């Protein structure tokens, strides 16, 4: 069964760090770009970051650039999101998603994890 | 960044109705548009890519159309399972951007 499972969410104080993980199963994640997308409670979807299939290229939303780092370990079929200098406004459910049907620049997202909640609060 | 605007924000309809949701891009995105369905507490589900291609396993009552800056998602005959929130997403360029969502509720 093709699936993504996130972990690592929790409650953290502003300014602190957290690392999210996303384990892929049922497919070889090294064949796909992988994304993080977040959703504020009761609000819409915000794309966060993408990493190329080989890990050599990353792109970030301006709201997280310089604070978040996306990485992957293809030997473990695992995607990561290192989140530093967390802010209250980073509070959200974080989803990892598989990129497919590339436009040559970006992707549609066909498989999503169940999400992991991050709460940034003092 | 490319802004995606959906209308309406909320749509009330009955089982069996035909409904259409519109998504507009702030600049041309060719056909690089996807649609998703999301139910409360669940991850988005992938429905359509390249504006009009149905993902495998998605019921044929769903269809998409459009190119450039204006796109539509149509559900030909609403089923009880279709009441959810729908999002469009452009993947013409980074950053990926989503519409604000259209909540489809039971009339």
PDB file of N, CA and C in Angstrom, chain A residues 27-122:
ATOM      1  N   UNK A  27       6.314   2.432  -2.239  1.00  0.00           N
ATOM      2  CA  UNK A  27       6.905   2.979  -3.456  1.00  0.00           C
ATOM      3  C   UNK A  27       8.306   3.462  -3.108  1.00  0.00           C
ATOM      4  N   UNK A  28       9.089   3.682  -4.148  1.00  0.00           N
ATOM      5  CA  UNK A  28      10.453   4.175  -3.962  1.00  0.00           C
ATOM      6  C   UNK A  28      10.434   5.688  -4.043  1.00  0.00           C
ATOM      7  N   UNK A  29      10.603   6.322  -2.902  1.00  0.00           N
ATOM      8  CA  UNK A  29      10.458   7.781  -2.881  1.00  0.00           C
ATOM      9  C   UNK A  29      11.560   8.483  -3.666  1.00  0.00           C
ATOM     10  N   UNK A  30      12.681   7.782  -3.903  1.00  0.00           N
ATOM     11  CA  UNK A  30      13.795   8.419  -4.606  1.00  0.00           C
ATOM     12  C   UNK A  30      13.448   8.740  -6.053  1.00  0.00           C
ATOM     13  N   UNK A  31      12.321   8.228  -6.531  1.00  0.00           N
ATOM     14  CA  UNK A  31      11.898   8.529  -7.892  1.00  0.00           C
ATOM     15  C   UNK A  31      11.046   9.769  -8.014  1.00  0.00           C
ATOM     16  N   UNK A  32      10.824  10.447  -6.902  1.00  0.00           N
ATOM     17  CA  UNK A  32       9.888  11.563  -6.900  1.00  0.00           C
ATOM     18  C   UNK A  32      10.428  12.759  -6.137  1.00  0.00           C
ATOM     19  N   UNK A  33      10.099  13.976  -6.575  1.00  0.00           N
ATOM     20  CA  UNK A  33      10.282  15.118  -5.671  1.00  0.00           C
ATOM     21  C   UNK A  33       9.297  14.972  -4.521  1.00  0.00           C
ATOM     22  N   UNK A  34       9.647  15.520  -3.391  1.00  0.00           N
ATOM     23  CA  UNK A  34       8.791  15.417  -2.209  1.00  0.00           C
ATOM     24  C   UNK A  34       8.579  16.806  -1.611  1.00  0.00           C
ATOM     25  N   UNK A  35       7.391  17.026  -1.105  1.00  0.00           N
ATOM     26  CA  UNK A  35       6.969  18.345  -0.654  1.00  0.00           C
ATOM     27  C   UNK A  35       6.487  18.313   0.789  1.00  0.00           C
ATOM     28  N   UNK A  36       6.544  19.471   1.412  1.00  0.00           N
ATOM     29  CA  UNK A  36       5.826  19.733   2.666  1.00  0.00           C
ATOM     30  C   UNK A  36       4.792  20.825   2.394  1.00  0.00           C
ATOM     31  N   UNK A  37       3.600  20.603   2.897  1.00  0.00           N
ATOM     32  CA  UNK A  37       2.488  21.547   2.790  1.00  0.00           C
ATOM     33  C   UNK A  37       1.893  21.668   4.186  1.00  0.00           C
ATOM     34  N   UNK A  38       1.490  22.856   4.575  1.00  0.00           N
ATOM     35  CA  UNK A  38       0.894  23.019   5.898  1.00  0.00           C
ATOM     36  C   UNK A  38      -0.496  23.633   5.802  1.00  0.00           C
ATOM     37  N   UNK A  39      -1.253  23.432   6.860  1.00  0.00           N
ATOM     38  CA  UNK A  39      -2.627  23.932   6.905  1.00  0.00           C
ATOM     39  C   UNK A  39      -2.907  24.432   8.309  1.00  0.00           C
ATOM     40  N   UNK A  40      -3.160  25.732   8.400  1.00  0.00           N
ATOM     41  CA  UNK A  40      -3.525  26.325   9.673  1.00  0.00           C
ATOM     42  C   UNK A  40      -4.928  25.853  10.043  1.00  0.00           C
ATOM     43  N   UNK A  41      -5.158  25.578  11.317  1.00  0.00           N
ATOM     44  CA  UNK A  41      -6.479  25.094  11.728  1.00  0.00           C
ATOM     45  C   UNK A  41      -7.611  25.952  11.187  1.00  0.00           C
ATOM     46  N   UNK A  42      -8.518  25.326  10.483  1.00  0.00           N
ATOM     47  CA  UNK A  42      -9.665  26.024   9.937  1.00  0.00           C
ATOM     48  C   UNK A  42      -9.373  26.863   8.709  1.00  0.00           C
ATOM     49  N   UNK A  43      -8.141  26.820   8.220  1.00  0.00           N
ATOM     50  CA  UNK A  43      -7.770  27.647   7.074  1.00  0.00           C
ATOM     51  C   UNK A  43      -7.340  26.762   5.894  1.00  0.00           C
ATOM     52  N   UNK A  44      -6.827  27.403   4.901  1.00  0.00           N
ATOM     53  CA  UNK A  44      -6.466  26.726   3.667  1.00  0.00           C
ATOM     54  C   UNK A  44      -5.072  26.140   3.703  1.00  0.00           C
ATOM     55  N   UNK A  45      -4.643  25.716   2.526  1.00  0.00           N
ATOM     56  CA  UNK A  45      -3.378  25.020   2.358  1.00  0.00           C
ATOM     57  C   UNK A  45      -2.272  25.986   1.938  1.00  0.00           C
ATOM     58  N   UNK A  46      -1.096  25.829   2.533  1.00  0.00           N
ATOM     59  CA  UNK A  46       0.073  26.635   2.198  1.00  0.00           C
ATOM     60  C   UNK A  46       1.246  25.716   1.896  1.00  0.00           C
ATOM     61  N   UNK A  47       1.760  25.819   0.692  1.00  0.00           N
ATOM     62  CA  UNK A  47       2.951  25.052   0.335  1.00  0.00           C
ATOM     63  C   UNK A  47       4.161  25.584   1.096  1.00  0.00           C
ATOM     64  N   UNK A  48       5.027  24.676   1.564  1.00  0.00           N
ATOM     65  CA  UNK A  48       6.167  25.060   2.405  1.00  0.00           C
ATOM     66  C   UNK A  48       7.501  24.884   1.682  1.00  0.00           C
ATOM     67  N   UNK A  49       7.733  23.677   1.133  1.00  0.00           N
ATOM     68  CA  UNK A  49       9.048  23.400   0.556  1.00  0.00           C
ATOM     69  C   UNK A  49       8.974  22.160  -0.312  1.00  0.00           C
ATOM     70  N   UNK A  50       9.969  22.045  -1.200  1.00  0.00           N
ATOM     71  CA  UNK A  50      10.116  20.873  -2.055  1.00  0.00           C
ATOM     72  C   UNK A  50      11.588  20.505  -2.134  1.00  0.00           C
ATOM     73  N   UNK A  51      11.848  19.223  -2.314  1.00  0.00           N
ATOM     74  CA  UNK A  51      13.201  18.745  -2.547  1.00  0.00           C
ATOM     75  C   UNK A  51      13.174  17.824  -3.763  1.00  0.00           C
ATOM     76  N   UNK A  52      14.169  17.952  -4.615  1.00  0.00           N
ATOM     77  CA  UNK A  52      14.226  17.129  -5.818  1.00  0.00           C
ATOM     78  C   UNK A  52      14.451  15.668  -5.464  1.00  0.00           C
ATOM     79  N   UNK A  53      14.260  14.780  -6.460  1.00  0.00           N
ATOM     80  CA  UNK A  53      14.331  13.339  -6.202  1.00  0.00           C
ATOM     81  C   UNK A  53      15.684  12.929  -5.620  1.00  0.00           C
ATOM     82  N   UNK A  54      16.751  13.652  -6.053  1.00  0.00           N
ATOM     83  CA  UNK A  54      18.097  13.300  -5.610  1.00  0.00           C
ATOM     84  C   UNK A  54      18.583  14.163  -4.441  1.00  0.00           C
ATOM     85  N   UNK A  55      17.755  15.081  -4.000  1.00  0.00           N
ATOM     86  CA  UNK A  55      18.124  15.918  -2.866  1.00  0.00           C
ATOM     87  C   UNK A  55      18.988  17.112  -3.207  1.00  0.00           C
ATOM     88  N   UNK A  56      19.280  17.299  -4.490  1.00  0.00           N
ATOM     89  CA  UNK A  56      20.222  18.356  -4.863  1.00  0.00           C
ATOM     90  C   UNK A  56      19.600  19.752  -4.984  1.00  0.00           C
ATOM     91  N   UNK A  57      18.299  19.815  -5.118  1.00  0.00           N
ATOM     92  CA  UNK A  57      17.632  21.110  -5.256  1.00  0.00           C
ATOM     93  C   UNK A  57      16.498  21.223  -4.255  1.00  0.00           C
ATOM     94  N   UNK A  58      16.390  22.401  -3.672  1.00  0.00           N
ATOM     95  CA  UNK A  58      15.305  22.676  -2.738  1.00  0.00           C
ATOM     96  C   UNK A  58      14.731  24.066  -3.054  1.00  0.00           C
ATOM     97  N   UNK A  59      13.436  24.185  -2.853  1.00  0.00           N
ATOM     98  CA  UNK A  59      12.785  25.488  -2.961  1.00  0.00           C
ATOM     99  C   UNK A  59      11.910  25.666  -1.722  1.00  0.00           C
ATOM    100  N   UNK A  60      11.778  26.923  -1.301  1.00  0.00           N
ATOM    101  CA  UNK A  60      11.033  27.214  -0.079  1.00  0.00           C
ATOM    102  C   UNK A  60      10.047  28.355  -0.289  1.00  0.00           C
ATOM    103  N   UNK A  61       8.980  28.332   0.477  1.00  0.00           N
ATOM    104  CA  UNK A  61       8.109  29.493   0.552  1.00  0.00           C
ATOM    105  C   UNK A  61       8.862  30.619   1.263  1.00  0.00           C
ATOM    106  N   UNK A  62       8.571  31.849   0.883  1.00  0.00           N
ATOM    107  CA  UNK A  62       9.248  32.989   1.503  1.00  0.00           C
ATOM    108  C   UNK A  62       9.024  33.039   3.010  1.00  0.00           C
ATOM    109  N   UNK A  63       7.872  32.539   3.449  1.00  0.00           N
ATOM    110  CA  UNK A  63       7.526  32.608   4.874  1.00  0.00           C
ATOM    111  C   UNK A  63       8.406  31.718   5.748  1.00  0.00           C
ATOM    112  N   UNK A  64       9.107  30.764   5.138  1.00  0.00           N
ATOM    113  CA  UNK A  64       9.943  29.850   5.932  1.00  0.00           C
ATOM    114  C   UNK A  64      11.411  29.863   5.504  1.00  0.00           C
ATOM    115  N   UNK A  65      11.712  30.566   4.414  1.00  0.00           N
ATOM    116  CA  UNK A  65      13.069  30.577   3.885  1.00  0.00           C
ATOM    117  C   UNK A  65      14.043  31.110   4.932  1.00  0.00           C
ATOM    118  N   UNK A  66      15.145  30.393   5.099  1.00  0.00           N
ATOM    119  CA  UNK A  66      16.150  30.786   6.079  1.00  0.00           C
ATOM    120  C   UNK A  66      15.919  30.199   7.465  1.00  0.00           C
ATOM    121  N   UNK A  67      14.718  29.649   7.694  1.00  0.00           N
ATOM    122  CA  UNK A  67      14.406  29.056   9.004  1.00  0.00           C
ATOM    123  C   UNK A  67      14.178  27.552   8.903  1.00  0.00           C
ATOM    124  N   UNK A  68      13.594  27.101   7.799  1.00  0.00           N
ATOM    125  CA  UNK A  68      13.281  25.683   7.610  1.00  0.00           C
ATOM    126  C   UNK A  68      14.246  25.086   6.595  1.00  0.00           C
ATOM    127  N   UNK A  69      14.556  23.811   6.785  1.00  0.00           N
ATOM    128  CA  UNK A  69      15.405  23.087   5.837  1.00  0.00           C
ATOM    129  C   UNK A  69      14.763  21.742   5.516  1.00  0.00           C
ATOM    130  N   UNK A  70      14.562  21.498   4.236  1.00  0.00           N
ATOM    131  CA  UNK A  70      14.032  20.215   3.786  1.00  0.00           C
ATOM    132  C   UNK A  70      15.199  19.333   3.361  1.00  0.00           C
ATOM    133  N   UNK A  71      15.125  18.071   3.712  1.00  0.00           N
ATOM    134  CA  UNK A  71      16.174  17.118   3.324  1.00  0.00           C
ATOM    135  C   UNK A  71      15.546  15.744   3.183  1.00  0.00           C
ATOM    136  N   UNK A  72      16.324  14.822   2.634  1.00  0.00           N
ATOM    137  CA  UNK A  72      15.816  13.460   2.461  1.00  0.00           C
ATOM    138  C   UNK A  72      16.944  12.459   2.585  1.00  0.00           C
ATOM    139  N   UNK A  73      16.597  11.257   3.008  1.00  0.00           N
ATOM    140  CA  UNK A  73      17.523  10.135   3.047  1.00  0.00           C
ATOM    141  C   UNK A  73      16.870   9.022   2.230  1.00  0.00           C
ATOM    142  N   UNK A  74      17.281   8.907   0.983  1.00  0.00           N
ATOM    143  CA  UNK A  74      16.629   7.948   0.096  1.00  0.00           C
ATOM    144  C   UNK A  74      16.903   6.500   0.512  1.00  0.00           C
ATOM    145  N   UNK A  75      17.994   6.282   1.230  1.00  0.00           N
ATOM    146  CA  UNK A  75      18.281   4.916   1.697  1.00  0.00           C
ATOM    147  C   UNK A  75      17.268   4.467   2.751  1.00  0.00           C
ATOM    148  N   UNK A  76      16.625   5.456   3.384  1.00  0.00           N
ATOM    149  CA  UNK A  76      15.623   5.163   4.414  1.00  0.00           C
ATOM    150  C   UNK A  76      14.206   5.523   3.954  1.00  0.00           C
ATOM    151  N   UNK A  77      14.072   5.938   2.699  1.00  0.00           N
ATOM    152  CA  UNK A  77      12.770   6.359   2.182  1.00  0.00           C
ATOM    153  C   UNK A  77      12.125   7.408   3.097  1.00  0.00           C
ATOM    154  N   UNK A  78      12.939   8.319   3.582  1.00  0.00           N
ATOM    155  CA  UNK A  78      12.469   9.280   4.580  1.00  0.00           C
ATOM    156  C   UNK A  78      12.763  10.710   4.171  1.00  0.00           C
ATOM    157  N   UNK A  79      11.772  11.556   4.395  1.00  0.00           N
ATOM    158  CA  UNK A  79      11.841  12.987   4.139  1.00  0.00           C
ATOM    159  C   UNK A  79      11.850  13.698   5.489  1.00  0.00           C
ATOM    160  N   UNK A  80      12.542  14.826   5.560  1.00  0.00           N
ATOM    161  CA  UNK A  80      12.628  15.576   6.806  1.00  0.00           C
ATOM    162  C   UNK A  80      12.290  17.047   6.584  1.00  0.00           C
ATOM    163  N   UNK A  81      11.871  17.694   7.661  1.00  0.00           N
ATOM    164  CA  UNK A  81      11.734  19.138   7.673  1.00  0.00           C
ATOM    165  C   UNK A  81      12.280  19.639   9.012  1.00  0.00           C
ATOM    166  N   UNK A  82      13.437  20.281   8.950  1.00  0.00           N
ATOM    167  CA  UNK A  82      14.028  20.883  10.135  1.00  0.00           C
ATOM    168  C   UNK A  82      13.484  22.293  10.257  1.00  0.00           C
ATOM    169  N   UNK A  83      12.832  22.569  11.364  1.00  0.00           N
ATOM    170  CA  UNK A  83      12.186  23.863  11.562  1.00  0.00           C
ATOM    171  C   UNK A  83      12.869  24.576  12.722  1.00  0.00           C
ATOM    172  N   UNK A  84      13.540  25.665  12.415  1.00  0.00           N
ATOM    173  CA  UNK A  84      14.236  26.467  13.429  1.00  0.00           C
ATOM    174  C   UNK A  84      13.547  27.806  13.604  1.00  0.00           C
ATOM    175  N   UNK A  85      13.865  28.477  14.708  1.00  0.00           N
ATOM    176  CA  UNK A  85      13.317  29.818  14.978  1.00  0.00           C
ATOM    177  C   UNK A  85      11.809  29.844  14.765  1.00  0.00           C
ATOM    178  N   UNK A  86      11.126  28.882  15.363  1.00  0.00           N
ATOM    179  CA  UNK A  86       9.695  28.751  15.142  1.00  0.00           C
ATOM    180  C   UNK A  86       8.933  29.953  15.678  1.00  0.00           C
ATOM    181  N   UNK A  87       7.867  30.289  14.969  1.00  0.00           N
ATOM    182  CA  UNK A  87       7.010  31.419  15.307  1.00  0.00           C
ATOM    183  C   UNK A  87       5.587  30.920  15.576  1.00  0.00           C
ATOM    184  N   UNK A  88       4.822  31.719  16.285  1.00  0.00           N
ATOM    185  CA  UNK A  88       3.435  31.358  16.568  1.00  0.00           C
ATOM    186  C   UNK A  88       2.687  31.071  15.265  1.00  0.00           C
ATOM    187  N   UNK A  89       2.989  31.851  14.228  1.00  0.00           N
ATOM    188  CA  UNK A  89       2.297  31.692  12.949  1.00  0.00           C
ATOM    189  C   UNK A  89       2.697  30.431  12.185  1.00  0.00           C
ATOM    190  N   UNK A  90       3.661  29.679  12.683  1.00  0.00           N
ATOM    191  CA  UNK A  90       4.002  28.388  12.077  1.00  0.00           C
ATOM    192  C   UNK A  90       3.092  27.263  12.588  1.00  0.00           C
ATOM    193  N   UNK A  91       2.238  27.579  13.535  1.00  0.00           N
ATOM    194  CA  UNK A  91       1.297  26.594  14.056  1.00  0.00           C
ATOM    195  C   UNK A  91       0.394  26.089  12.930  1.00  0.00           C
ATOM    196  N   UNK A  92       0.391  24.772  12.717  1.00  0.00           N
ATOM    197  CA  UNK A  92      -0.352  24.204  11.593  1.00  0.00           C
ATOM    198  C   UNK A  92      -0.251  22.685  11.631  1.00  0.00           C
ATOM    199  N   UNK A  93      -1.069  22.043  10.806  1.00  0.00           N
ATOM    200  CA  UNK A  93      -0.862  20.641  10.477  1.00  0.00           C
ATOM    201  C   UNK A  93       0.093  20.598   9.297  1.00  0.00           C
ATOM    202  N   UNK A  94       1.128  19.801   9.417  1.00  0.00           N
ATOM    203  CA  UNK A  94       2.125  19.684   8.364  1.00  0.00           C
ATOM    204  C   UNK A  94       1.948  18.348   7.654  1.00  0.00           C
ATOM    205  N   UNK A  95       1.791  18.427   6.336  1.00  0.00           N
ATOM    206  CA  UNK A  95       1.657  17.248   5.499  1.00  0.00           C
ATOM    207  C   UNK A  95       2.887  17.085   4.622  1.00  0.00           C
ATOM    208  N   UNK A  96       3.332  15.858   4.439  1.00  0.00           N
ATOM    209  CA  UNK A  96       4.273  15.585   3.361  1.00  0.00           C
ATOM    210  C   UNK A  96       3.466  15.043   2.181  1.00  0.00           C
ATOM    211  N   UNK A  97       3.958  15.257   0.988  1.00  0.00           N
ATOM    212  CA  UNK A  97       3.225  14.845  -0.211  1.00  0.00           C
ATOM    213  C   UNK A  97       4.202  14.505  -1.326  1.00  0.00           C
ATOM    214  N   UNK A  98       3.793  13.574  -2.166  1.00  0.00           N
ATOM    215  CA  UNK A  98       4.610  13.143  -3.289  1.00  0.00           C
ATOM    216  C   UNK A  98       4.316  13.980  -4.523  1.00  0.00           C
ATOM    217  N   UNK A  99       5.377  14.417  -5.187  1.00  0.00           N
ATOM    218  CA  UNK A  99       5.206  15.187  -6.410  1.00  0.00           C
ATOM    219  C   UNK A  99       5.129  14.290  -7.627  1.00  0.00           C
ATOM    220  N   UNK A 100       4.188  14.601  -8.534  1.00  0.00           N
ATOM    221  CA  UNK A 100       3.997  13.831  -9.767  1.00  0.00           C
ATOM    222  C   UNK A 100       3.591  14.771 -10.894  1.00  0.00           C
ATOM    223  N   UNK A 101       3.586  14.224 -12.126  1.00  0.00           N
ATOM    224  CA  UNK A 101       3.065  14.928 -13.305  1.00  0.00           C
ATOM    225  C   UNK A 101       3.674  16.324 -13.426  1.00  0.00           C
ATOM    226  N   UNK A 102       4.980  16.366 -13.320  1.00  0.00           N
ATOM    227  CA  UNK A 102       5.685  17.645 -13.290  1.00  0.00           C
ATOM    228  C   UNK A 102       5.392  18.501 -14.516  1.00  0.00           C
ATOM    229  N   UNK A 103       5.339  19.805 -14.280  1.00  0.00           N
ATOM    230  CA  UNK A 103       5.221  20.760 -15.381  1.00  0.00           C
ATOM    231  C   UNK A 103       6.594  21.079 -15.957  1.00  0.00           C
ATOM    232  N   UNK A 104       7.613  20.539 -15.324  1.00  0.00           N
ATOM    233  CA  UNK A 104       8.991  20.870 -15.670  1.00  0.00           C
ATOM    234  C   UNK A 104       9.569  21.822 -14.633  1.00  0.00           C
ATOM    235  N   UNK A 105       8.669  22.475 -13.913  1.00  0.00           N
ATOM    236  CA  UNK A 105       9.080  23.392 -12.851  1.00  0.00           C
ATOM    237  C   UNK A 105       8.534  22.946 -11.497  1.00  0.00           C
ATOM    238  N   UNK A 106       7.337  22.432 -11.501  1.00  0.00           N
ATOM    239  CA  UNK A 106       6.686  22.108 -10.239  1.00  0.00           C
ATOM    240  C   UNK A 106       5.781  20.909 -10.449  1.00  0.00           C
ATOM    241  N   UNK A 107       5.056  20.521  -9.406  1.00  0.00           N
ATOM    242  CA  UNK A 107       4.348  19.241  -9.435  1.00  0.00           C
ATOM    243  C   UNK A 107       2.929  19.325  -8.910  1.00  0.00           C
ATOM    244  N   UNK A 108       2.119  18.390  -9.358  1.00  0.00           N
ATOM    245  CA  UNK A 108       0.893  18.070  -8.643  1.00  0.00           C
ATOM    246  C   UNK A 108       1.275  17.115  -7.500  1.00  0.00           C
ATOM    247  N   UNK A 109       0.391  16.945  -6.561  1.00  0.00           N
ATOM    248  CA  UNK A 109       0.704  16.179  -5.347  1.00  0.00           C
ATOM    249  C   UNK A 109      -0.299  15.045  -5.194  1.00  0.00           C
ATOM    250  N   UNK A 110       0.138  13.802  -5.469  1.00  0.00           N
ATOM    251  CA  UNK A 110      -0.855  12.736  -5.537  1.00  0.00           C
ATOM    252  C   UNK A 110      -1.034  11.951  -4.251  1.00  0.00           C
ATOM    253  N   UNK A 111      -0.007  11.765  -3.489  1.00  0.00           N
ATOM    254  CA  UNK A 111      -0.099  11.019  -2.235  1.00  0.00           C
ATOM    255  C   UNK A 111       0.254  11.958  -1.089  1.00  0.00           C
ATOM    256  N   UNK A 112      -0.604  11.989  -0.064  1.00  0.00           N
ATOM    257  CA  UNK A 112      -0.394  12.843   1.100  1.00  0.00           C
ATOM    258  C   UNK A 112      -0.356  11.977   2.357  1.00  0.00           C
ATOM    259  N   UNK A 113       0.446  12.396   3.318  1.00  0.00           N
ATOM    260  CA  UNK A 113       0.405  11.755   4.617  1.00  0.00           C
ATOM    261  C   UNK A 113      -0.816  12.196   5.409  1.00  0.00           C
ATOM    262  N   UNK A 114      -0.948  11.665   6.613  1.00  0.00           N
ATOM    263  CA  UNK A 114      -2.107  11.993   7.446  1.00  0.00           C
ATOM    264  C   UNK A 114      -1.925  13.324   8.178  1.00  0.00           C
ATOM    265  N   UNK A 115      -0.712  13.841   8.171  1.00  0.00           N
ATOM    266  CA  UNK A 115      -0.435  15.117   8.802  1.00  0.00           C
ATOM    267  C   UNK A 115       0.061  14.969  10.235  1.00  0.00           C
ATOM    268  N   UNK A 116       0.884  15.915  10.657  1.00  0.00           N
ATOM    269  CA  UNK A 116       1.355  15.984  12.038  1.00  0.00           C
ATOM    270  C   UNK A 116       1.209  17.426  12.517  1.00  0.00           C
ATOM    271  N   UNK A 117       0.661  17.581  13.716  1.00  0.00           N
ATOM    272  CA  UNK A 117       0.324  18.910  14.220  1.00  0.00           C
ATOM    273  C   UNK A 117       1.517  19.543  14.920  1.00  0.00           C
ATOM    274  N   UNK A 118       1.793  20.776  14.567  1.00  0.00           N
ATOM    275  CA  UNK A 118       2.823  21.565  15.231  1.00  0.00           C
ATOM    276  C   UNK A 118       2.143  22.777  15.875  1.00  0.00           C
ATOM    277  N   UNK A 119       2.354  22.926  17.165  1.00  0.00           N
ATOM    278  CA  UNK A 119       1.792  24.066  17.896  1.00  0.00           C
ATOM    279  C   UNK A 119       2.946  24.858  18.492  1.00  0.00           C
ATOM    280  N   UNK A 120       3.029  26.119  18.109  1.00  0.00           N
ATOM    281  CA  UNK A 120       4.069  26.991  18.631  1.00  0.00           C
ATOM    282  C   UNK A 120       3.403  27.972  19.593  1.00  0.00           C
ATOM    283  N   UNK A 121       3.740  27.811  20.859  1.00  0.00           N
ATOM    284  CA  UNK A 121       3.068  28.610  21.882  1.00  0.00           C
ATOM    285  C   UNK A 121       3.948  28.725  23.112  1.00  0.00           C
ATOM    286  N   UNK A 122       3.872  29.875  23.739  1.00  0.00           N
ATOM    287  CA  UNK A 122       4.620  30.079  24.972  1.00  0.00           C
ATOM    288  C   UNK A 122       3.808  29.612  26.179  1.00  0.00           C
TER     289      UNK A 122
END
